[in-house]
mmCIF file of C-alpha atoms in Angstrom:
data_model
loop_
_atom_site.group_PDB
_atom_site.id
_atom_site.type_symbol
_atom_site.label_atom_id
_atom_site.label_comp_id
_atom_site.label_asym_id
_atom_site.label_seq_id
_atom_site.Cartn_x
_atom_site.Cartn_y
_atom_site.Cartn_z
ATOM 1 C CA ASP A 1 -0.019 -0.032 0.067
ATOM 2 C CA VAL A 2 1.034 3.632 -0.684
ATOM 3 C CA LYS A 3 2.030 5.375 2.458
ATOM 4 C CA VAL A 4 1.871 9.163 2.704
ATOM 5 C CA THR A 5 3.426 10.353 5.955
ATOM 6 C CA GLN A 6 2.966 13.782 7.440
ATOM 7 C CA SER A 7 5.746 14.481 9.924
ATOM 8 C CA SER A 8 3.590 16.177 12.540
ATOM 9 C CA ARG A 9 -0.129 15.534 13.654
ATOM 10 C CA TYR A 10 -0.450 18.629 15.785
ATOM 11 C CA LEU A 11 1.536 21.871 15.652
ATOM 12 C CA VAL A 12 1.152 25.129 17.549
ATOM 13 C CA LYS A 13 3.059 28.147 16.217
ATOM 14 C CA ARG A 14 3.211 31.795 16.959
ATOM 15 C CA THR A 15 2.047 34.469 14.573
ATOM 16 C CA GLY A 16 4.932 35.521 12.305
ATOM 17 C CA GLU A 17 6.823 32.364 12.631
ATOM 18 C CA LYS A 18 8.079 30.497 9.487
ATOM 19 C CA VAL A 19 6.509 27.006 9.568
ATOM 20 C CA PHE A 20 7.426 23.910 7.593
ATOM 21 C CA LEU A 21 5.029 21.028 7.066
ATOM 22 C CA GLU A 22 6.601 17.928 5.650
ATOM 23 C CA CYS A 23 5.247 15.138 3.617
ATOM 24 C CA VAL A 24 6.806 11.945 2.413
ATOM 25 C CA GLN A 25 5.465 9.263 0.066
ATOM 26 C CA ASP A 26 7.006 5.908 -0.478
ATOM 27 C CA MET A 27 5.746 4.875 -3.989
ATOM 28 C CA ASP A 28 7.842 6.997 -6.389
ATOM 29 C CA HIS A 29 4.826 9.014 -7.376
ATOM 30 C CA GLU A 30 5.459 12.076 -9.500
ATOM 31 C CA ASN A 31 2.294 14.005 -8.464
ATOM 32 C CA MET A 32 1.972 15.471 -4.950
ATOM 33 C CA PHE A 33 -0.668 17.948 -3.503
ATOM 34 C CA TRP A 34 -1.311 20.038 -0.541
ATOM 35 C CA TYR A 35 -4.817 20.810 0.594
ATOM 36 C CA ARG A 36 -6.196 22.721 3.624
ATOM 37 C CA GLN A 37 -9.401 21.515 5.154
ATOM 38 C CA ASP A 38 -11.762 23.848 6.993
ATOM 39 C CA PRO A 39 -15.277 23.081 8.352
ATOM 40 C CA GLY A 40 -17.963 24.096 5.809
ATOM 41 C CA LEU A 41 -15.344 24.738 3.116
ATOM 42 C CA GLY A 42 -14.243 21.182 2.376
ATOM 43 C CA LEU A 43 -10.729 20.618 0.871
ATOM 44 C CA ARG A 44 -9.095 23.407 -0.988
ATOM 45 C CA LEU A 45 -5.959 22.971 -3.074
ATOM 46 C CA ILE A 46 -2.903 25.218 -1.973
ATOM 47 C CA TYR A 47 -0.147 23.878 -4.279
ATOM 48 C CA PHE A 48 0.761 20.803 -6.224
ATOM 49 C CA SER A 49 3.820 19.463 -7.926
ATOM 50 C CA TYR A 50 4.201 17.228 -11.005
ATOM 51 C CA ASP A 51 7.898 16.414 -10.630
ATOM 52 C CA VAL A 52 11.104 17.388 -8.656
ATOM 53 C CA LYS A 53 11.535 21.201 -8.600
ATOM 54 C CA MET A 54 8.162 21.853 -10.281
ATOM 55 C CA LYS A 55 5.307 23.529 -8.541
ATOM 56 C CA GLU A 56 1.948 24.909 -9.581
ATOM 57 C CA LYS A 57 -0.378 27.150 -7.576
ATOM 58 C CA GLY A 58 -3.665 25.806 -6.591
ATOM 59 C CA ASP A 59 -6.784 27.687 -5.598
ATOM 60 C CA ILE A 60 -5.445 29.406 -2.441
ATOM 61 C CA PRO A 61 -1.677 29.770 -2.689
ATOM 62 C CA GLU A 62 -1.443 33.172 -0.953
ATOM 63 C CA GLY A 63 0.653 33.080 2.107
ATOM 64 C CA TYR A 64 2.134 29.690 1.239
ATOM 65 C CA SER A 65 5.071 28.290 -0.763
ATOM 66 C CA VAL A 66 6.335 24.847 -1.431
ATOM 67 C CA SER A 67 9.443 22.806 -2.017
ATOM 68 C CA ARG A 68 10.138 19.655 -3.905
ATOM 69 C CA GLU A 69 13.750 18.897 -3.904
ATOM 70 C CA LYS A 70 13.455 15.073 -3.911
ATOM 71 C CA LYS A 71 10.565 13.060 -5.544
ATOM 72 C CA GLU A 72 9.464 11.571 -2.346
ATOM 73 C CA ARG A 73 9.205 14.710 -0.314
ATOM 74 C CA PHE A 74 6.890 17.725 -0.759
ATOM 75 C CA SER A 75 7.087 20.541 1.904
ATOM 76 C CA LEU A 76 4.620 23.195 2.540
ATOM 77 C CA ILE A 77 5.974 26.457 3.957
ATOM 78 C CA LEU A 78 4.023 29.236 5.714
ATOM 79 C CA GLU A 79 6.407 32.139 5.271
ATOM 80 C CA SER A 80 4.890 34.179 8.182
ATOM 81 C CA ALA A 81 2.169 32.295 9.872
ATOM 82 C CA SER A 82 -1.081 34.142 10.640
ATOM 83 C CA THR A 83 -4.102 33.147 12.680
ATOM 84 C CA ASN A 84 -6.174 32.649 9.563
ATOM 85 C CA GLN A 85 -3.792 29.793 8.601
ATOM 86 C CA THR A 86 -5.064 27.775 11.490
ATOM 87 C CA SER A 87 -6.483 24.667 9.791
ATOM 88 C CA MET A 88 -5.945 20.915 8.956
ATOM 89 C CA TYR A 89 -3.370 20.476 6.278
ATOM 90 C CA LEU A 90 -3.489 17.403 4.123
ATOM 91 C CA CYS A 91 -0.850 15.998 1.792
ATOM 92 C CA ALA A 92 -1.738 13.609 -1.077
ATOM 93 C CA SER A 93 0.157 11.520 -3.516
ATOM 94 C CA LEU A 94 -1.291 10.437 -6.895
ATOM 95 C CA SER A 95 -0.849 7.022 -8.666
ATOM 96 C CA SER A 96 -1.568 7.931 -12.319
ATOM 97 C CA GLY A 97 -1.607 4.502 -13.883
ATOM 98 C CA ARG A 98 -5.031 3.784 -15.479
ATOM 99 C CA ALA A 99 -5.673 0.644 -13.492
ATOM 100 C CA SER A 100 -4.281 1.933 -10.258
ATOM 101 C CA TYR A 101 -5.386 5.640 -10.577
ATOM 102 C CA GLY A 102 -6.107 7.270 -7.266
ATOM 103 C CA TYR A 103 -5.063 9.603 -4.489
ATOM 104 C CA THR A 104 -3.597 8.675 -1.187
ATOM 105 C CA PHE A 105 -3.840 11.123 1.608
ATOM 106 C CA GLY A 106 -1.750 11.451 4.797
ATOM 107 C CA SER A 107 -3.323 11.680 8.160
ATOM 108 C CA GLY A 108 -3.090 15.469 8.247
ATOM 109 C CA THR A 109 -1.365 18.111 10.343
ATOM 110 C CA ARG A 110 -3.595 20.158 12.601
ATOM 111 C CA LEU A 111 -1.954 23.565 12.776
ATOM 112 C CA THR A 112 -2.869 26.235 15.387
ATOM 113 C CA VAL A 113 -1.447 29.642 14.977
ATOM 114 C CA VAL A 114 -1.690 31.692 18.084
ATOM 115 C CA GLN B 1 -17.308 25.579 -13.888
ATOM 116 C CA GLN B 2 -14.909 23.949 -11.633
ATOM 117 C CA GLN B 3 -17.239 23.449 -8.743
ATOM 118 C CA VAL B 4 -18.563 20.221 -7.464
ATOM 119 C CA LYS B 5 -21.865 20.787 -5.463
ATOM 120 C CA GLN B 6 -22.614 18.179 -2.691
ATOM 121 C CA SER B 7 -25.762 17.704 -0.725
ATOM 122 C CA PRO B 8 -26.964 17.226 1.952
ATOM 123 C CA GLN B 9 -24.474 18.864 4.303
ATOM 124 C CA SER B 10 -25.459 16.399 7.036
ATOM 125 C CA LEU B 11 -27.423 13.146 7.061
ATOM 126 C CA ILE B 12 -28.893 11.039 9.869
ATOM 127 C CA VAL B 13 -29.933 7.472 8.922
ATOM 128 C CA GLN B 14 -31.103 4.505 10.945
ATOM 129 C CA LYS B 15 -29.093 1.339 11.150
ATOM 130 C CA GLY B 16 -29.925 -0.769 8.179
ATOM 131 C CA GLY B 17 -31.280 2.172 6.158
ATOM 132 C CA ILE B 18 -29.967 3.593 2.828
ATOM 133 C CA SER B 19 -27.777 6.537 2.846
ATOM 134 C CA ILE B 20 -27.780 8.687 -0.262
ATOM 135 C CA ILE B 21 -25.409 11.586 -0.980
ATOM 136 C CA ASN B 22 -25.620 13.647 -4.195
ATOM 137 C CA CYS B 23 -23.081 15.532 -6.224
ATOM 138 C CA ALA B 24 -23.423 17.762 -9.300
ATOM 139 C CA TYR B 25 -20.883 19.270 -11.611
ATOM 140 C CA GLU B 26 -20.671 21.537 -14.645
ATOM 141 C CA ASN B 27 -17.416 20.860 -16.300
ATOM 142 C CA THR B 28 -17.722 18.111 -18.897
ATOM 143 C CA ALA B 29 -13.996 17.721 -18.912
ATOM 144 C CA PHE B 30 -14.049 15.945 -15.574
ATOM 145 C CA ASP B 31 -12.808 12.447 -16.209
ATOM 146 C CA TYR B 32 -12.856 10.617 -12.904
ATOM 147 C CA PHE B 33 -15.267 10.842 -9.990
ATOM 148 C CA PRO B 34 -13.982 9.405 -6.528
ATOM 149 C CA TRP B 35 -15.717 9.340 -3.301
ATOM 150 C CA TYR B 36 -13.688 9.616 -0.043
ATOM 151 C CA GLN B 37 -14.524 8.642 3.440
ATOM 152 C CA GLN B 38 -12.982 10.514 6.385
ATOM 153 C CA PHE B 39 -13.135 9.598 10.064
ATOM 154 C CA PRO B 40 -12.271 12.234 12.825
ATOM 155 C CA GLY B 41 -8.553 12.857 13.091
ATOM 156 C CA LYS B 42 -7.714 10.903 9.878
ATOM 157 C CA GLY B 43 -7.052 11.908 6.313
ATOM 158 C CA PRO B 44 -9.646 11.022 3.567
ATOM 159 C CA ALA B 45 -9.426 7.499 2.235
ATOM 160 C CA LEU B 46 -10.561 6.518 -1.183
ATOM 161 C CA LEU B 47 -13.819 4.550 -0.946
ATOM 162 C CA ILE B 48 -15.072 4.006 -4.570
ATOM 163 C CA ALA B 49 -14.520 5.719 -7.870
ATOM 164 C CA ILE B 50 -16.181 5.774 -11.308
ATOM 165 C CA ARG B 51 -15.194 7.015 -14.769
ATOM 166 C CA PRO B 52 -17.736 8.641 -17.050
ATOM 167 C CA ASP B 53 -17.944 5.722 -19.320
ATOM 168 C CA VAL B 54 -20.062 3.700 -16.998
ATOM 169 C CA SER B 55 -23.418 4.470 -15.234
ATOM 170 C CA GLU B 56 -22.965 2.476 -12.000
ATOM 171 C CA LYS B 57 -20.193 0.888 -9.953
ATOM 172 C CA LYS B 58 -20.859 -1.316 -6.873
ATOM 173 C CA GLU B 59 -18.428 -2.408 -4.226
ATOM 174 C CA GLY B 60 -19.966 -4.348 -1.373
ATOM 175 C CA ARG B 61 -22.615 -2.021 0.232
ATOM 176 C CA PHE B 62 -21.369 1.077 -1.677
ATOM 177 C CA THR B 63 -22.664 1.967 -5.084
ATOM 178 C CA ILE B 64 -21.919 5.001 -7.272
ATOM 179 C CA SER B 65 -24.639 5.986 -9.704
ATOM 180 C CA PHE B 66 -23.576 8.332 -12.453
ATOM 181 C CA ASN B 67 -25.809 10.267 -14.821
ATOM 182 C CA LYS B 68 -23.625 11.861 -17.535
ATOM 183 C CA SER B 69 -26.357 13.752 -19.268
ATOM 184 C CA ALA B 70 -27.568 15.258 -15.950
ATOM 185 C CA LYS B 71 -24.013 15.816 -14.758
ATOM 186 C CA GLN B 72 -24.820 14.245 -11.453
ATOM 187 C CA PHE B 73 -23.526 11.296 -9.462
ATOM 188 C CA SER B 74 -24.442 9.876 -6.130
ATOM 189 C CA LEU B 75 -23.188 7.554 -3.436
ATOM 190 C CA HIS B 76 -25.577 4.943 -2.008
ATOM 191 C CA ILE B 77 -24.729 3.056 1.115
ATOM 192 C CA MET B 78 -26.913 0.210 1.592
ATOM 193 C CA ASP B 79 -27.673 -1.476 5.003
ATOM 194 C CA SER B 80 -25.982 1.510 6.714
ATOM 195 C CA GLN B 81 -24.011 0.699 9.930
ATOM 196 C CA PRO B 82 -22.865 2.856 12.786
ATOM 197 C CA GLY B 83 -19.331 2.265 11.658
ATOM 198 C CA ASP B 84 -20.230 4.147 8.415
ATOM 199 C CA SER B 85 -20.656 7.342 10.509
ATOM 200 C CA ALA B 86 -18.026 9.638 8.794
ATOM 201 C CA THR B 87 -17.706 12.621 6.582
ATOM 202 C CA TYR B 88 -18.069 11.785 2.864
ATOM 203 C CA PHE B 89 -16.569 13.847 0.107
ATOM 204 C CA CYS B 90 -17.286 13.517 -3.543
ATOM 205 C CA ALA B 91 -14.676 14.739 -5.994
ATOM 206 C CA ALA B 92 -13.972 15.367 -9.724
ATOM 207 C CA ASN B 93 -10.768 15.188 -11.525
ATOM 208 C CA PHE B 94 -10.002 17.477 -14.423
ATOM 209 C CA GLY B 95 -6.284 17.153 -14.640
ATOM 210 C CA GLY B 96 -6.163 13.954 -16.866
ATOM 211 C CA SER B 97 -3.276 11.652 -15.806
ATOM 212 C CA GLN B 98 -1.610 14.395 -13.879
ATOM 213 C CA GLY B 99 -4.694 14.780 -11.734
ATOM 214 C CA ASN B 100 -6.161 17.757 -10.057
ATOM 215 C CA LEU B 101 -9.170 16.962 -7.762
ATOM 216 C CA ILE B 102 -11.966 19.389 -7.023
ATOM 217 C CA PHE B 103 -13.826 18.355 -3.888
ATOM 218 C CA GLY B 104 -17.364 18.762 -2.772
ATOM 219 C CA LYS B 105 -17.771 20.475 0.675
ATOM 220 C CA GLY B 106 -18.565 17.124 2.393
ATOM 221 C CA THR B 107 -21.553 15.353 4.030
ATOM 222 C CA LYS B 108 -21.432 14.313 7.652
ATOM 223 C CA LEU B 109 -23.253 11.009 8.010
ATOM 224 C CA SER B 110 -24.502 9.644 11.228
ATOM 225 C CA VAL B 111 -25.968 6.261 11.444
ATOM 226 C CA LYS B 112 -27.973 5.640 14.582
ATOM 227 C CA PRO B 113 -28.192 2.263 16.177
#
């Protein structure tokens, strides 16, 4: 089974801090995604990456950046954390073969910015 | 055009009943329609998925019905159980093989014993 591991389950950070959320997948997938999940808003795409060093903005990229230096690792960076970035952050990896097509999500990082 | 509209927002069903969650979309370029199940504190997990060239897919107690002309698809959970209580998300993919999922806002299902 594909495993997507997010390094932290819970984080508490102060306003203005630089925050790194790490995600690692173990299946050599090219495509990786970062979503945030908020009550009543569902999942919203922040950034995605099709390959090493490649990144594309999603629907809500403001205040975020990403890094993909290695295929298995996709990091989300909050340059200067703000309270409105308090949320659940979900990383996903995509298996793009026709027979095995599907996304696998990590367990999420619940970030609280105080 | 890129939205997926999901209803209802919440659903309460008695044990043994049928749970039905509906989704609608506008963009005919969507090519893959998965449903995800999420338990509290966990990430979403793929439950069942369908491509637009079929009208129905069944896996155990879970069935997707797909109506291409109406641009609607739905999840049916037969013989609903308390262990099915979770949040369910429909989604649609428009990115082809590279993928890019658009999610509905979710339905919180509670199955009463």
